[in-house]
XYZ file of C-alpha atoms in Angstrom:
764
model
C -0.455 0.848 -4.801
C -3.749 1.405 -6.966
C -4.918 4.744 -5.942
C -7.875 4.207 -7.966
C -9.478 1.317 -6.707
C -13.267 1.420 -6.426
C -13.154 4.749 -7.809
C -15.607 6.048 -10.695
C -14.088 8.029 -13.540
C -15.700 11.356 -12.041
C -13.939 10.425 -8.668
C -10.681 9.509 -10.356
C -10.388 13.016 -12.242
C -10.701 14.631 -8.528
C -7.761 12.489 -7.682
C -5.261 12.992 -10.564
C -6.364 17.209 -10.655
C -3.845 17.872 -7.852
C -2.028 21.439 -8.745
C -4.181 24.671 -8.847
C -7.892 25.620 -7.588
C -10.276 22.519 -7.849
C -13.917 22.498 -7.130
C -15.610 19.341 -6.559
C -19.247 19.775 -6.269
C -20.450 16.574 -4.335
C -23.683 15.387 -4.343
C -25.361 13.699 -1.344
C -23.820 10.238 -0.730
C -21.744 10.547 -3.801
C -18.216 9.339 -1.749
C -16.570 12.643 -0.913
C -14.717 11.478 1.674
C -13.466 8.456 -0.050
C -12.336 10.975 -2.736
C -10.413 13.271 -0.316
C -8.728 10.049 1.159
C -7.388 8.783 -2.073
C -6.585 12.479 -3.395
C -4.200 12.511 0.019
C -2.724 9.101 -0.775
C -1.651 9.866 -4.182
C -0.212 13.316 -3.240
C 1.867 11.214 -0.771
C 2.728 7.914 -2.721
C 2.917 9.055 -6.155
C 3.648 12.796 -5.926
C 6.232 12.248 -3.036
C 4.564 15.422 -1.409
C 5.432 15.510 2.292
C 2.618 14.547 4.331
C 3.189 17.701 6.700
C 2.825 19.815 3.769
C -0.771 18.378 3.492
C -3.964 19.843 5.172
C -7.578 18.956 5.392
C -10.396 20.666 6.976
C -13.363 19.410 7.939
C -16.694 20.959 10.173
C -16.787 18.833 13.233
C -15.163 16.349 15.261
C -16.820 13.526 13.854
C -15.867 14.070 10.378
C -12.255 14.940 11.017
C -12.033 11.804 13.211
C -13.578 9.640 10.308
C -11.062 11.202 7.798
C -8.346 10.664 10.058
C -9.164 7.073 10.669
C -9.511 6.133 7.239
C -6.397 8.033 6.059
C -4.478 6.241 8.566
C -5.953 2.816 6.639
C -4.903 4.013 3.271
C -1.720 5.967 3.418
C 1.016 3.308 3.970
C 3.545 6.367 5.206
C 3.296 9.296 7.228
C -0.324 9.490 7.531
C -0.209 10.502 10.928
C 1.591 13.697 9.571
C -1.270 15.028 7.584
C -3.233 17.744 9.308
C -6.715 16.906 9.692
C -8.594 18.872 11.858
C -11.883 21.138 12.111
C -11.726 24.915 11.295
C -11.959 26.188 14.999
C -9.330 23.135 16.198
C -6.640 24.073 13.010
C -7.226 27.743 14.293
C -6.667 27.155 17.820
C -3.598 25.059 17.052
C -2.085 28.202 15.269
C -2.824 30.678 17.978
C -1.724 28.552 20.502
C 1.652 29.496 19.062
C 1.390 32.830 18.260
C -1.036 34.629 20.563
C 1.173 36.465 22.394
C 1.198 38.603 19.190
C -2.379 39.675 19.698
C -2.119 40.068 23.243
C -3.149 36.969 24.774
C -1.181 34.175 26.626
C -0.551 30.881 25.208
C -3.175 29.027 27.980
C -6.038 31.440 26.679
C -9.490 30.077 27.410
C -11.942 29.031 24.804
C -15.572 30.254 25.673
C -18.447 27.796 24.910
C -22.021 29.224 24.093
C -23.063 29.088 27.639
C -19.862 30.863 28.702
C -19.954 33.690 26.109
C -24.125 33.911 26.895
C -22.979 34.680 30.608
C -20.173 36.971 29.727
C -22.847 39.034 27.546
C -25.904 38.815 29.934
C -23.623 40.530 32.682
C -22.498 43.192 30.116
C -26.474 43.849 29.172
C -27.443 44.176 33.134
C -24.619 46.191 33.889
C -25.105 48.797 30.924
C -28.857 48.194 30.731
C -28.864 47.096 27.282
C -31.697 45.102 26.574
C -34.983 46.045 25.701
C -38.187 44.394 24.422
C -37.278 44.502 20.991
C -33.773 43.313 21.829
C -32.896 40.817 24.359
C -29.385 39.211 25.226
C -29.335 36.476 22.974
C -30.371 38.884 19.932
C -27.064 41.265 20.836
C -24.963 37.724 21.103
C -26.107 36.870 17.632
C -25.390 40.201 15.583
C -21.985 39.992 16.951
C -21.263 36.682 15.815
C -22.411 37.877 12.487
C -19.946 40.637 12.841
C -17.465 38.171 13.574
C -18.482 36.173 10.417
C -18.079 39.134 8.293
C -14.974 40.317 9.820
C -16.539 43.275 10.962
C -14.561 44.899 13.848
C -15.898 46.927 16.829
C -14.926 50.080 15.221
C -16.290 49.412 12.051
C -19.949 48.313 13.510
C -19.911 51.250 15.830
C -19.458 53.611 12.647
C -22.164 51.577 10.433
C -24.759 52.242 13.095
C -23.833 55.348 14.534
C -27.272 56.860 13.607
C -29.869 53.824 14.762
C -30.378 54.453 18.467
C -31.314 50.311 18.815
C -28.031 48.961 17.073
C -25.976 51.633 19.159
C -26.899 49.622 21.901
C -25.311 46.347 20.121
C -22.251 48.549 19.521
C -21.774 49.068 22.946
C -22.106 45.459 23.917
C -19.910 44.575 21.187
C -17.191 46.946 22.619
C -17.712 45.569 26.143
C -17.925 42.075 25.163
C -14.635 42.106 23.321
C -12.668 44.059 26.164
C -14.305 41.758 28.772
C -13.111 38.542 26.891
C -9.423 40.158 26.349
C -9.039 40.704 30.168
C -9.917 37.137 30.776
C -7.511 35.692 28.112
C -10.353 34.227 26.539
C -11.530 33.693 22.973
C -15.085 32.499 22.067
C -15.369 30.253 18.711
C -15.780 32.981 16.337
C -12.459 34.771 17.551
C -10.544 31.732 16.724
C -11.236 32.307 13.159
C -11.395 35.767 13.240
C -8.232 36.480 15.261
C -6.299 33.887 13.172
C -7.172 35.913 10.052
C -6.112 38.837 11.823
C -3.045 37.325 13.086
C -1.943 36.566 9.414
C -2.965 40.306 8.062
C -0.932 41.497 10.752
C 1.832 39.299 10.431
C 2.762 38.507 6.889
C 5.777 36.597 8.008
C 3.909 34.157 10.001
C 1.530 33.705 7.139
C 4.138 32.861 4.949
C 5.337 30.077 7.497
C 2.207 28.560 7.357
C 1.875 28.927 3.145
C 5.183 27.320 2.918
C 4.318 24.417 5.565
C 0.513 23.497 3.829
C 1.113 23.330 0.243
C -1.891 21.626 -0.585
C -5.367 22.437 1.479
C -8.506 20.756 1.457
C -11.886 21.827 2.759
C -14.665 19.596 3.196
C -18.262 21.254 3.454
C -17.278 24.251 1.361
C -20.940 25.185 1.521
C -20.951 25.848 4.871
C -18.051 28.238 5.218
C -18.756 31.807 6.210
C -16.667 34.910 5.052
C -14.296 34.646 7.636
C -13.412 31.228 7.106
C -13.255 32.108 3.359
C -10.767 34.630 3.954
C -8.669 31.961 6.019
C -8.197 29.627 3.381
C -7.677 32.419 0.626
C -4.889 33.704 2.596
C -3.447 30.036 3.392
C -3.638 29.256 -0.179
C -2.866 32.187 -1.563
C 0.845 31.389 -2.231
C 0.943 28.079 -3.836
C -3.125 28.016 -4.899
C -3.177 24.440 -4.365
C -6.937 24.477 -3.037
C -9.454 21.812 -2.975
C -12.862 22.384 -1.782
C -15.339 20.138 -1.808
C -19.269 20.607 -1.131
C -22.919 20.827 -2.411
C -24.295 23.885 -2.566
C -27.679 21.700 -2.649
C -27.069 21.129 1.148
C -26.071 24.497 2.257
C -28.384 24.884 5.290
C -26.347 26.806 7.906
C -27.296 30.286 6.990
C -28.407 31.087 10.361
C -24.863 30.100 11.675
C -23.482 32.558 9.026
C -22.641 29.952 6.253
C -22.571 32.068 3.038
C -23.583 30.089 0.052
C -21.852 32.625 -2.398
C -18.485 30.828 -1.254
C -19.144 27.780 -3.446
C -21.910 29.406 -6.173
C -19.268 31.950 -6.899
C -15.880 29.844 -6.523
C -15.281 29.851 -10.412
C -15.389 33.704 -10.019
C -12.955 34.064 -7.679
C -10.903 31.563 -9.224
C -11.322 31.631 -12.869
C -9.083 28.674 -13.671
C -10.507 26.500 -11.286
C -10.973 22.705 -12.231
C -14.937 21.921 -11.788
C -15.877 18.011 -11.373
C -19.664 16.938 -10.333
C -19.966 13.851 -8.597
C -23.499 12.838 -9.233
C -23.647 9.116 -8.707
C -25.205 8.085 -4.991
C -24.078 5.156 -3.413
C -26.132 5.340 -0.571
C -29.697 5.659 -1.677
C -32.066 3.683 -4.232
C -33.128 5.726 -7.434
C -36.995 6.377 -6.283
C -35.766 8.394 -3.179
C -33.160 9.881 -5.463
C -35.999 11.020 -7.961
C -38.002 12.753 -5.389
C -34.898 14.385 -3.873
C -33.743 15.432 -7.689
C -37.502 16.794 -8.396
C -37.738 18.676 -5.319
C -34.670 20.526 -5.412
C -34.714 21.243 -9.084
C -37.090 24.163 -7.849
C -34.462 26.287 -6.566
C -32.760 28.765 -8.672
C -29.664 29.608 -6.848
C -27.805 26.184 -7.562
C -25.349 24.274 -9.922
C -27.179 21.961 -12.030
C -26.517 18.387 -10.844
C -28.585 15.153 -11.135
C -28.045 12.300 -8.450
C -28.586 8.921 -9.658
C -27.572 5.015 -8.254
C -27.103 1.545 -9.166
C -28.892 0.399 -5.717
C -31.718 -1.713 -6.569
C -35.260 -0.381 -5.433
C -38.539 0.035 -6.530
C -40.377 1.177 -3.044
C -41.169 5.019 -3.713
C -41.296 7.493 -0.972
C -44.493 7.286 0.811
C -47.059 10.054 1.931
C -49.369 9.688 4.945
C -51.810 12.753 5.706
C -53.467 12.616 9.555
C -56.006 14.490 11.051
C -54.084 15.513 14.045
C -50.492 15.523 15.338
C -51.111 12.855 17.988
C -52.315 10.377 15.419
C -49.458 11.395 13.323
C -46.987 10.533 16.266
C -49.103 7.120 17.274
C -48.618 5.949 13.325
C -44.941 6.655 13.384
C -44.306 4.770 16.503
C -46.104 1.634 15.327
C -44.628 2.104 12.022
C -41.465 1.979 13.709
C -42.215 -0.996 15.662
C -43.620 -2.865 12.827
C -40.347 -2.588 10.723
C -38.034 -3.281 13.471
C -40.470 -6.860 14.598
C -41.740 -7.684 11.343
C -38.965 -6.595 8.620
C -35.867 -7.288 10.905
C -34.523 -3.434 10.764
C -32.303 -2.604 13.301
C -33.313 0.311 15.721
C -30.387 2.093 15.002
C -31.244 2.171 11.084
C -34.389 4.029 11.555
C -34.781 7.748 12.585
C -37.375 10.199 12.468
C -36.693 13.989 11.790
C -38.281 17.085 12.076
C -38.412 20.742 11.537
C -38.564 21.918 15.283
C -37.395 20.469 18.290
C -40.611 20.801 19.744
C -42.040 18.416 17.739
C -40.325 15.556 19.301
C -42.501 15.600 22.572
C -45.873 13.778 21.201
C -43.299 11.217 19.191
C -41.354 10.481 22.465
C -44.706 9.659 24.027
C -45.540 7.366 21.869
C -42.143 5.551 21.565
C -42.364 5.142 25.550
C -45.585 4.112 25.243
C -44.583 1.501 22.868
C -41.128 0.611 24.382
C -39.338 2.019 21.627
C -35.561 2.390 22.583
C -34.492 5.937 21.233
C -32.038 8.646 21.519
C -33.066 12.379 21.522
C -30.454 14.310 19.218
C -29.949 18.146 20.483
C -31.226 17.832 24.091
C -28.798 19.068 27.038
C -25.526 18.591 25.653
C -22.869 16.593 28.294
C -20.668 19.635 28.709
C -23.502 21.952 29.483
C -24.791 20.016 32.694
C -23.639 21.649 35.808
C -21.459 19.002 37.361
C -19.642 19.111 34.163
C -19.481 22.800 33.861
C -18.416 23.210 37.206
C -15.295 20.554 37.152
C -14.240 22.118 34.051
C -14.179 25.330 35.632
C -12.048 24.318 38.224
C -10.036 22.920 35.499
C -9.951 25.998 33.624
C -8.975 28.247 36.713
C -6.051 25.728 37.622
C -4.683 26.068 34.101
C -5.792 29.735 33.252
C -6.220 31.979 36.494
C -7.055 35.058 34.181
C -10.707 33.191 33.354
C -13.212 35.421 35.697
C -15.901 33.675 34.796
C -14.453 30.224 35.498
C -13.168 31.593 38.795
C -16.730 33.323 39.859
C -18.236 30.023 39.045
C -16.625 28.313 41.615
C -15.245 30.377 44.440
C -18.661 29.004 46.220
C -19.043 25.581 45.054
C -19.100 23.832 46.891
C -20.805 26.326 49.422
C -17.627 27.997 51.487
C -19.877 30.977 52.779
C -18.129 33.338 50.235
C -21.667 35.318 49.391
C -22.786 37.523 46.187
C -21.853 40.959 47.790
C -18.212 39.571 48.350
C -18.085 38.305 45.095
C -18.832 41.951 43.689
C -16.775 43.822 46.098
C -13.665 41.740 44.835
C -14.645 42.230 41.115
C -15.311 46.095 41.604
C -11.729 45.964 42.792
C -10.453 43.952 39.963
C -12.059 46.008 37.344
C -10.569 49.608 39.004
C -7.293 47.992 39.406
C -7.528 46.441 35.732
C -6.391 42.927 37.086
C -8.041 39.397 36.935
C -10.719 38.322 39.235
C -8.160 35.718 40.847
C -5.535 38.190 41.349
C -7.884 40.290 42.987
C -8.581 37.783 45.466
C -4.647 37.228 45.785
C -4.588 40.440 46.972
C -7.967 40.542 49.152
C -6.157 42.040 52.085
C -6.281 45.167 50.341
C -9.900 45.360 49.788
C -11.410 46.094 52.996
C -15.077 45.645 52.585
C -14.236 41.894 52.437
C -12.365 41.692 55.560
C -15.035 39.369 57.279
C -14.530 36.771 54.579
C -10.577 37.546 53.690
C -9.673 33.902 55.430
C -12.212 32.165 53.134
C -10.932 34.107 50.051
C -7.200 33.284 51.181
C -7.991 29.335 51.712
C -9.652 29.376 47.973
C -6.398 30.668 46.870
C -4.829 28.216 48.548
C -6.674 25.487 47.293
C -6.255 26.641 43.676
C -2.362 27.095 44.083
C -2.172 23.803 45.611
C -4.100 21.969 42.591
C -1.939 23.970 40.217
C 1.155 22.544 42.289
C -0.209 18.783 41.676
C -1.186 19.542 37.964
C 2.935 19.672 37.531
C 4.027 16.186 38.716
C 0.538 13.935 38.220
C -1.887 12.950 35.381
C -5.083 14.766 34.204
C -7.181 12.010 35.789
C -5.249 12.235 39.065
C -6.104 15.843 39.105
C -9.506 15.632 38.439
C -9.910 13.115 41.136
C -7.673 15.029 43.708
C -10.331 18.183 42.825
C -13.400 16.100 43.351
C -12.134 14.410 46.615
C -10.590 17.662 47.927
C -13.573 19.584 47.558
C -16.116 16.872 48.221
C -17.916 17.455 45.202
C -19.472 13.979 45.683
C -21.299 15.091 48.798
C -22.136 18.422 47.523
C -24.239 16.921 44.527
C -26.071 14.803 46.759
C -26.984 17.553 48.806
C -28.041 19.397 45.823
C -30.146 16.696 44.666
C -31.928 15.107 48.150
C -35.477 16.008 47.151
C -34.797 13.958 43.890
C -33.299 10.291 44.758
C -32.091 9.531 41.185
C -30.601 12.941 40.651
C -27.487 12.603 42.508
C -26.599 8.998 40.780
C -26.923 10.601 37.713
C -24.621 13.339 38.423
C -22.244 10.969 39.756
C -22.806 8.978 36.401
C -21.852 11.976 34.408
C -18.811 12.483 36.532
C -17.516 9.021 36.075
C -18.118 9.910 32.183
C -15.719 13.070 32.679
C -13.156 10.769 34.100
C -13.699 8.177 31.159
C -13.050 11.205 28.647
C -9.895 12.646 30.586
C -8.130 9.192 30.256
C -9.072 8.502 26.626
C -7.595 11.934 25.911
C -4.454 11.189 27.505
C -4.379 7.892 26.075
C -4.522 9.465 22.454
C -2.599 12.351 23.188
C 0.483 10.178 24.142
C 0.942 9.568 20.346
C 0.629 13.350 19.669
C 3.770 15.803 19.554
C 2.530 17.951 22.251
C 1.461 15.024 24.689
C -1.378 15.109 27.163
C -1.681 19.078 28.720
C -4.632 20.389 30.683
C -4.848 22.929 27.851
C -5.073 20.649 25.396
C -8.124 18.416 27.049
C -10.075 22.176 27.541
C -9.527 22.711 24.075
C -10.839 19.412 22.612
C -13.781 19.624 25.511
C -14.492 23.227 24.174
C -14.847 22.247 20.555
C -17.080 19.218 20.635
C -20.265 19.736 18.821
C -23.963 18.151 19.779
C -24.135 15.647 16.933
C -20.326 14.314 17.829
C -22.251 12.816 21.049
C -24.371 10.424 18.814
C -23.006 6.700 19.487
C -22.644 4.588 16.071
C -24.260 1.176 16.369
C -26.411 2.548 19.340
C -29.401 -0.109 19.251
C -31.879 2.910 19.542
C -34.021 5.091 17.134
C -32.463 8.302 16.498
C -35.176 11.523 17.148
C -33.520 14.723 15.464
C -33.868 18.170 13.792
C -33.284 18.006 10.247
C -30.458 20.315 10.471
C -28.842 17.678 13.205
C -29.325 14.840 10.501
C -26.764 16.405 7.940
C -24.013 13.598 7.300
C -25.686 10.682 8.569
C -27.642 8.152 6.766
C -30.330 5.328 7.630
C -32.369 2.597 6.167
C -35.379 3.934 7.452
C -36.378 7.732 7.553
C -39.504 9.247 8.310
C -39.915 13.160 8.039
C -42.795 14.385 10.207
C -44.615 17.742 9.960
C -44.518 18.105 6.359
C -47.027 21.334 6.501
C -46.693 24.687 5.194
C -46.191 27.228 7.843
C -43.978 24.393 9.762
C -41.992 23.136 6.990
C -41.458 25.204 5.196
C -41.473 27.731 8.092
C -43.896 30.367 8.521
C -40.625 33.057 8.382
C -39.267 31.664 5.432
C -42.873 32.042 3.673
C -43.005 35.629 4.939
C -39.770 36.528 3.691
C -40.216 34.893 0.445
C -43.548 37.051 0.093
C -41.193 40.113 0.217
C -38.743 38.918 -2.268
C -36.084 37.148 -0.051
C -34.293 33.607 -0.888
C -35.080 31.776 2.683
C -37.830 29.190 0.684
C -34.809 27.701 -0.916
C -32.445 27.126 2.290
C -35.764 25.523 3.466
C -36.281 23.545 0.317
C -32.409 22.267 0.593
C -33.303 21.584 4.009
C -36.187 19.135 3.018
C -33.555 17.778 0.035
C -30.981 16.859 2.996
C -33.951 14.772 4.719
C -34.655 13.134 1.979
C -31.168 12.421 0.986
C -30.542 10.359 4.592
C -32.690 7.689 3.448
C -31.280 4.571 1.936
C -34.408 2.649 1.304
C -37.391 4.029 2.487
C -38.478 7.369 2.970
C -41.547 8.098 4.707
C -43.102 11.611 4.927
C -46.148 12.543 7.444
C -48.163 15.543 7.964
C -51.141 16.356 10.095
C -54.159 18.852 9.321
C -54.470 20.256 12.851
C -51.711 20.486 15.578
C -51.689 22.531 18.785
C -49.376 25.177 18.527
C -48.976 27.767 21.330
C -52.099 26.498 23.049
C -53.922 26.738 20.021
C -55.115 24.165 17.063
C -53.701 25.291 14.004
C -55.162 23.886 10.678
C -52.161 23.578 7.773
C -51.957 22.774 4.044
C -49.462 19.819 3.043
C -46.135 21.274 2.630
C -45.250 23.098 -0.846
C -42.488 20.994 -0.979
C -44.560 17.873 -1.310
C -46.824 18.857 -3.866
C -43.695 20.203 -5.710
C -43.041 16.582 -6.410
C -44.594 14.658 -9.343
C -47.360 12.633 -8.193
C -46.225 9.485 -9.957
C -42.901 9.633 -7.694
C -44.927 9.668 -4.433
C -46.842 6.315 -3.104
C -49.885 8.674 -2.120
C -51.840 7.203 0.681
C -54.241 10.111 0.896
C -56.118 9.278 -1.953
C -54.411 12.605 -3.689
C -56.693 15.095 -1.788
C -53.416 17.098 -0.784
C -52.548 18.581 -4.164
C -53.784 22.095 -5.090
C -54.915 22.523 -1.605
C -58.008 19.958 -2.427
C -58.995 20.324 1.246
C -60.574 22.963 3.112
C -59.045 24.776 6.306
C -61.805 25.613 8.407
C -62.017 29.152 10.449
C -63.425 29.709 13.765
C -67.049 30.058 12.090
C -66.970 26.877 10.753
C -69.020 23.983 12.481
C -66.930 21.400 13.470
C -69.378 18.524 12.738
C -69.866 19.505 9.154
C -66.335 18.900 7.976
C -65.732 15.859 6.117
C -61.654 14.928 5.717
C -61.238 11.956 4.334
C -58.970 9.728 6.597
C -55.647 8.147 4.903
C -56.454 4.783 3.349
C -53.176 2.844 5.007
C -53.520 3.834 8.515
C -53.428 0.757 10.335
C -56.932 -0.273 12.185
C -55.066 -0.487 15.412
C -54.460 3.153 15.169
C -58.244 3.610 14.871
C -58.674 1.415 17.866
C -56.290 2.796 20.025
C -57.412 6.289 19.287
C -60.815 6.290 19.153
C -61.450 9.987 19.986
C -59.873 10.456 16.347
C -61.309 7.512 14.588
C -63.428 9.750 12.217
C -62.862 13.484 10.952
C -66.007 14.676 12.533
C -65.589 12.662 15.793
C -62.010 13.985 15.783
C -62.662 18.032 15.321
C -65.585 17.537 18.030
C -63.434 16.195 20.583
C -60.819 19.077 19.974
C -64.346 21.227 20.143
C -64.914 19.931 23.282
C -61.820 21.116 24.847
C -62.233 24.518 23.727
C -62.289 27.005 26.775
C -66.051 28.904 26.911
C -65.611 32.744 25.791
C -64.069 35.296 27.773
C -64.818 38.864 28.602
C -62.149 41.070 26.215
C -60.918 44.179 28.076
C -58.977 45.231 24.760
C -59.943 46.508 21.523
C -58.119 47.536 17.862
C -55.278 49.696 18.614
C -54.654 48.748 22.110
C -51.488 47.985 23.491
C -51.435 44.252 25.233
C -49.325 41.882 26.919
C -48.813 38.472 26.103
C -47.142 36.167 29.067
C -44.720 34.377 26.227
C -44.511 36.892 23.638
C -44.287 40.178 25.872
C -45.825 43.564 24.478
C -47.560 44.622 21.212
C -50.312 46.532 19.698
C -53.716 44.693 18.293
C -54.047 45.005 14.831
C -57.595 43.539 14.380
C -60.102 41.453 16.199
C -62.724 39.097 14.651
C -65.153 37.747 16.526
C -66.262 34.251 16.001
C -69.157 32.177 17.142
C -67.135 30.788 19.702
C -64.499 32.634 20.166
C -62.387 35.818 18.662
C -59.504 35.789 16.678
C -57.093 38.358 17.354
C -54.039 39.509 15.733
C -50.990 41.537 17.317
C -47.903 42.926 16.048
C -45.482 42.618 18.967
C -42.513 44.849 20.042
C -40.449 41.960 18.460
C -41.599 42.598 14.649
C -43.404 39.455 14.610
C -47.436 39.512 13.834
C -49.215 36.453 15.388
C -52.691 35.841 15.323
C -54.220 33.897 18.232
C -57.735 33.153 19.792
C -58.754 35.475 23.125
C -59.916 32.653 25.012
C -56.240 30.679 24.926
C -54.058 34.166 24.354
C -55.459 35.546 27.763
C -53.951 39.165 26.508
C -53.585 41.590 29.228
C -54.991 45.336 28.196
C -51.926 47.622 29.169
């Protein structure tokens, strides 16, 4: 076959260069997946490499599924033997074979984020580790950072020995690891870390996989962390046939541990690496790319690339500036409806992106009023819903009784008359005897304190054992249905929602969806080497990401954060809230002022947003936005100002540049502020929102909603308490005509400026 069909010259080079380390710098929309597929096909068909000697690693199940499907289409022989999977799934598969070498059983549980937080919160409560400055979530983040960087409990404890605050984190880290090990469980980070430790500790095991995976491909390499880098380095060390594909300009996951230096320093680690740039974009028109190129050029820490396209199009990205956020949301909704009705743009080809989830509310409300169907990406994950977590906990307990978290979740669900006190007595017995919670239940007759509940505990143990017996002789679908029927779970959820008539219907529909998922898993698993297993199903469920739930072809507009949009593309893209201290964020600006590089990652995030658009890119901003109960005035994002004016269709009259308009403070008379309205706002917007028809009326309306002056009982230097932000110290106070501006340095290290009437600070 012709392995180079539809490939450009640079893509052909990437396919032909099969030996040694290869770095493919693939710009947005440059066909990197096509290159990976043709490279795998070329290795099998032309180089006669056995399919099972090829490994391709991605970051999401969606990307892995797409790669697998396209490999199957193009590879004529042995495609199913090529290992395609995510980092976590690949490591989980390896650990299932060798977990015993690390002290786990092959049926170890994979804890999702909620499970991990439940364990950690319990530890923090037990050892009183939380403080106003260090909450459980922050502790979990530091533990995750340690694991991402392969820092062990012992190493971290030594490094923070003299820091009282971080010593608490070290204690939490140690107890968290002990708890996971006792429960025969691993969190997501452990899947990578334990695989690295397995390879480091057992060279013979590493050698087996080095001989198995002779050609290794890694997609989205810019998103790898230190642990993933080391995993790939170890696997490829023997034969060095490592091909990494990525784009440093799209590195936006530092908060998840991604280390951009992995891709920027690839040639330093592999001096003989062959570097190929893919710069032809197959997604967007040139005007969209010109804007993205002009923006990202302001970053210093990057490999030089310049995207170009042969796609016809003369429509420049357009900028609108509004007085208020509600006006911005109304415009976005009306423009979306207009594009669908008049231009016949499918709703599925339209996306609205924003920097923070909080921005979605106003847009959602306007979409509802306009009758525009939409899907909010990043809401409550399907697998995080109570009814789904309950049933999965039953399945985890059946599969792995060592998982205390799962057993404790369902021991009284539905209610069996087993109270919290009884549960704590059992837990104490388990801890004192160093056994699992379920094993303690099996020995409940040895716990005098639970004598009155003994029969109920024994009934629960018998129930689980009966389900385990059933598992050996029935399908997973039949097992789940048996669990639901035996414990009368549908009756239980009806009782849960008797105050909400629609609630039990929604929960029942979710349970039906879980049954559909388990049936689909069994059908797909029939064609695999291991077949369908309960452990396999639970592993697949645990590895599902939020964005994997986005259904292709759904006739709905997608609303999502810029982070969630990575990897997607749409005909029409609107990015809302292009304002300084919103995007880029206030935190990144402050870090940049202290010499950090956070602004570069924020700029990369904007670049990702721009390059999602195939045809039309719309940028919107609002001069005032309600934040934490206060009206905040902002300038247009510096990212917009960095783009040459000739590249943007400016609907603001040009007064957004160089901070040309004034941001009022609380002493200004709102009636004297003369903001010019964007020229291209449809008249319908003005008619439907008379309170913002003009700048003066808009500001007056906002002012009319302001509360009357309040009596202030604190002064500079006093300790105060805020309902949301906790305790802090008043740094400064500035009295205005209508309210007093208060600057507070809170105990979490953040300095926040607020107005007394809204803040309602309490003196301590």
